[in-house]
C-alpha cells in the first residue's frame, strides 16, 4: 500500500511485474502419447499456479496452410502471458511469421506401442465414458471393429500393413510438405528443431521422470506435478 506516502516521489514508479521465464510454452502434443493425462494435470496446475492454459478443440488438423499457420500463431501470440498452449499440431515456426518463438515441450513413445494404442482407441475409445469411438469411426463395420490385432497383422490387413510408424516425425519436422514424406530429410529437420526449439521431449514409458524434469525446468508451470500425478 503506497497511499499518500512520498515513496513514489523519492523512488519513482513501482517496477513492473517480471514474468517468469519462459512465459510462452507450446505443447504440440503427439496423438496417443499420454497427452490426455498431461492435459488433465495442466488443468489442475493452471488453477494452482495461475498461468493461462490455452487449449484447442481441434484434434484432427495437424497440417496447416500458410494462412492457417499465420492465424494460429497470431492467436497464440496474443494470449495473456504466462501461457501454455496445447494442441495436436505439427511444429510451427513462429519466427518465420515475425513472432517470438516460444519454448516447446512434447512427449513421445515407442512407435509400435503408439500404433497398438491407436488401434484399440479407434475401435473402443477410452475411459471418458462417451461413445467417442463411434463418432470417430462411424463407418467401421462390426467385424472390423472386433478384428483381433494378431489376425490384422498376420493376414496383412491394410491398417496393419502400414502402421504409420513415421507418424511422430512431422510433429517435430514442421509444416513443410516434405515433412510428411518418410525419409532422411524430414528426420534430420525434426532433429534440428528438437535441438533448437524444444526444452524437453519426454518418453511416455518414463513418464514420472519426465514430470520430474518438467517440474525442475518449468517450476512456475509444473511445480508439484509429480505429487498431483501420484495422488489417487
PDB file of N, CA, C and O in Angstrom, residues 18 52 69 91 113 153 178 182 203 220-221:
ATOM      1  N   UNK A  18       7.688  -8.810 -13.190  1.00  0.00           N
ATOM      2  CA  UNK A  18       8.547  -9.550 -14.115  1.00  0.00           C
ATOM      3  C   UNK A  18       7.938 -10.923 -14.354  1.00  0.00           C
ATOM      4  O   UNK A  18       7.681 -11.671 -13.411  1.00  0.00           O
ATOM      5  N   UNK A  52      -1.946 -19.147 -17.739  1.00  0.00           N
ATOM      6  CA  UNK A  52      -3.039 -19.192 -18.711  1.00  0.00           C
ATOM      7  C   UNK A  52      -2.909 -20.450 -19.562  1.00  0.00           C
ATOM      8  O   UNK A  52      -1.994 -20.549 -20.382  1.00  0.00           O
ATOM      9  N   UNK A  69      -1.477 -21.150 -40.570  1.00  0.00           N
ATOM     10  CA  UNK A  69      -0.351 -21.025 -39.647  1.00  0.00           C
ATOM     11  C   UNK A  69      -0.269 -19.602 -39.104  1.00  0.00           C
ATOM     12  O   UNK A  69      -0.106 -19.397 -37.894  1.00  0.00           O
ATOM     13  N   UNK A  91       4.830 -29.000 -35.703  1.00  0.00           N
ATOM     14  CA  UNK A  91       5.650 -27.880 -35.252  1.00  0.00           C
ATOM     15  C   UNK A  91       5.391 -26.626 -36.089  1.00  0.00           C
ATOM     16  O   UNK A  91       5.336 -26.663 -37.316  1.00  0.00           O
ATOM     17  N   UNK A 113       4.193 -49.253 -29.835  1.00  0.00           N
ATOM     18  CA  UNK A 113       3.203 -49.105 -28.761  1.00  0.00           C
ATOM     19  C   UNK A 113       2.173 -48.042 -29.110  1.00  0.00           C
ATOM     20  O   UNK A 113       0.993 -48.165 -28.773  1.00  0.00           O
ATOM     21  N   UNK A 153      -2.439 -58.250 -38.264  1.00  0.00           N
ATOM     22  CA  UNK A 153      -1.019 -58.194 -38.624  1.00  0.00           C
ATOM     23  C   UNK A 153      -0.620 -59.379 -39.492  1.00  0.00           C
ATOM     24  O   UNK A 153      -0.010 -59.214 -40.553  1.00  0.00           O
ATOM     25  N   UNK A 178       7.566 -31.616 -47.297  1.00  0.00           N
ATOM     26  CA  UNK A 178       8.499 -32.738 -47.230  1.00  0.00           C
ATOM     27  C   UNK A 178       8.527 -33.394 -45.849  1.00  0.00           C
ATOM     28  O   UNK A 178       9.017 -34.518 -45.706  1.00  0.00           O
ATOM     29  N   UNK A 182       8.157 -39.789 -45.492  1.00  0.00           N
ATOM     30  CA  UNK A 182       9.126 -40.550 -44.697  1.00  0.00           C
ATOM     31  C   UNK A 182      10.492 -40.584 -45.373  1.00  0.00           C
ATOM     32  O   UNK A 182      10.607 -40.938 -46.544  1.00  0.00           O
ATOM     33  N   UNK A 203       9.700 -39.208 -22.822  1.00  0.00           N
ATOM     34  CA  UNK A 203       9.325 -40.538 -23.285  1.00  0.00           C
ATOM     35  C   UNK A 203       8.221 -41.056 -22.368  1.00  0.00           C
ATOM     36  O   UNK A 203       8.391 -41.082 -21.143  1.00  0.00           O
ATOM     37  N   UNK A 220       7.241 -22.728 -12.559  1.00  0.00           N
ATOM     38  CA  UNK A 220       6.059 -21.871 -12.493  1.00  0.00           C
ATOM     39  C   UNK A 220       4.872 -22.471 -13.258  1.00  0.00           C
ATOM     40  O   UNK A 220       3.759 -21.973 -13.137  1.00  0.00           O
ATOM     41  N   UNK A 221       5.111 -23.515 -14.020  1.00  0.00           N
ATOM     42  CA  UNK A 221       4.022 -24.264 -14.655  1.00  0.00           C
ATOM     43  C   UNK A 221       3.790 -25.616 -13.967  1.00  0.00           C
ATOM     44  O   UNK A 221       2.645 -26.047 -13.812  1.00  0.00           O
TER      45      UNK A 221
END
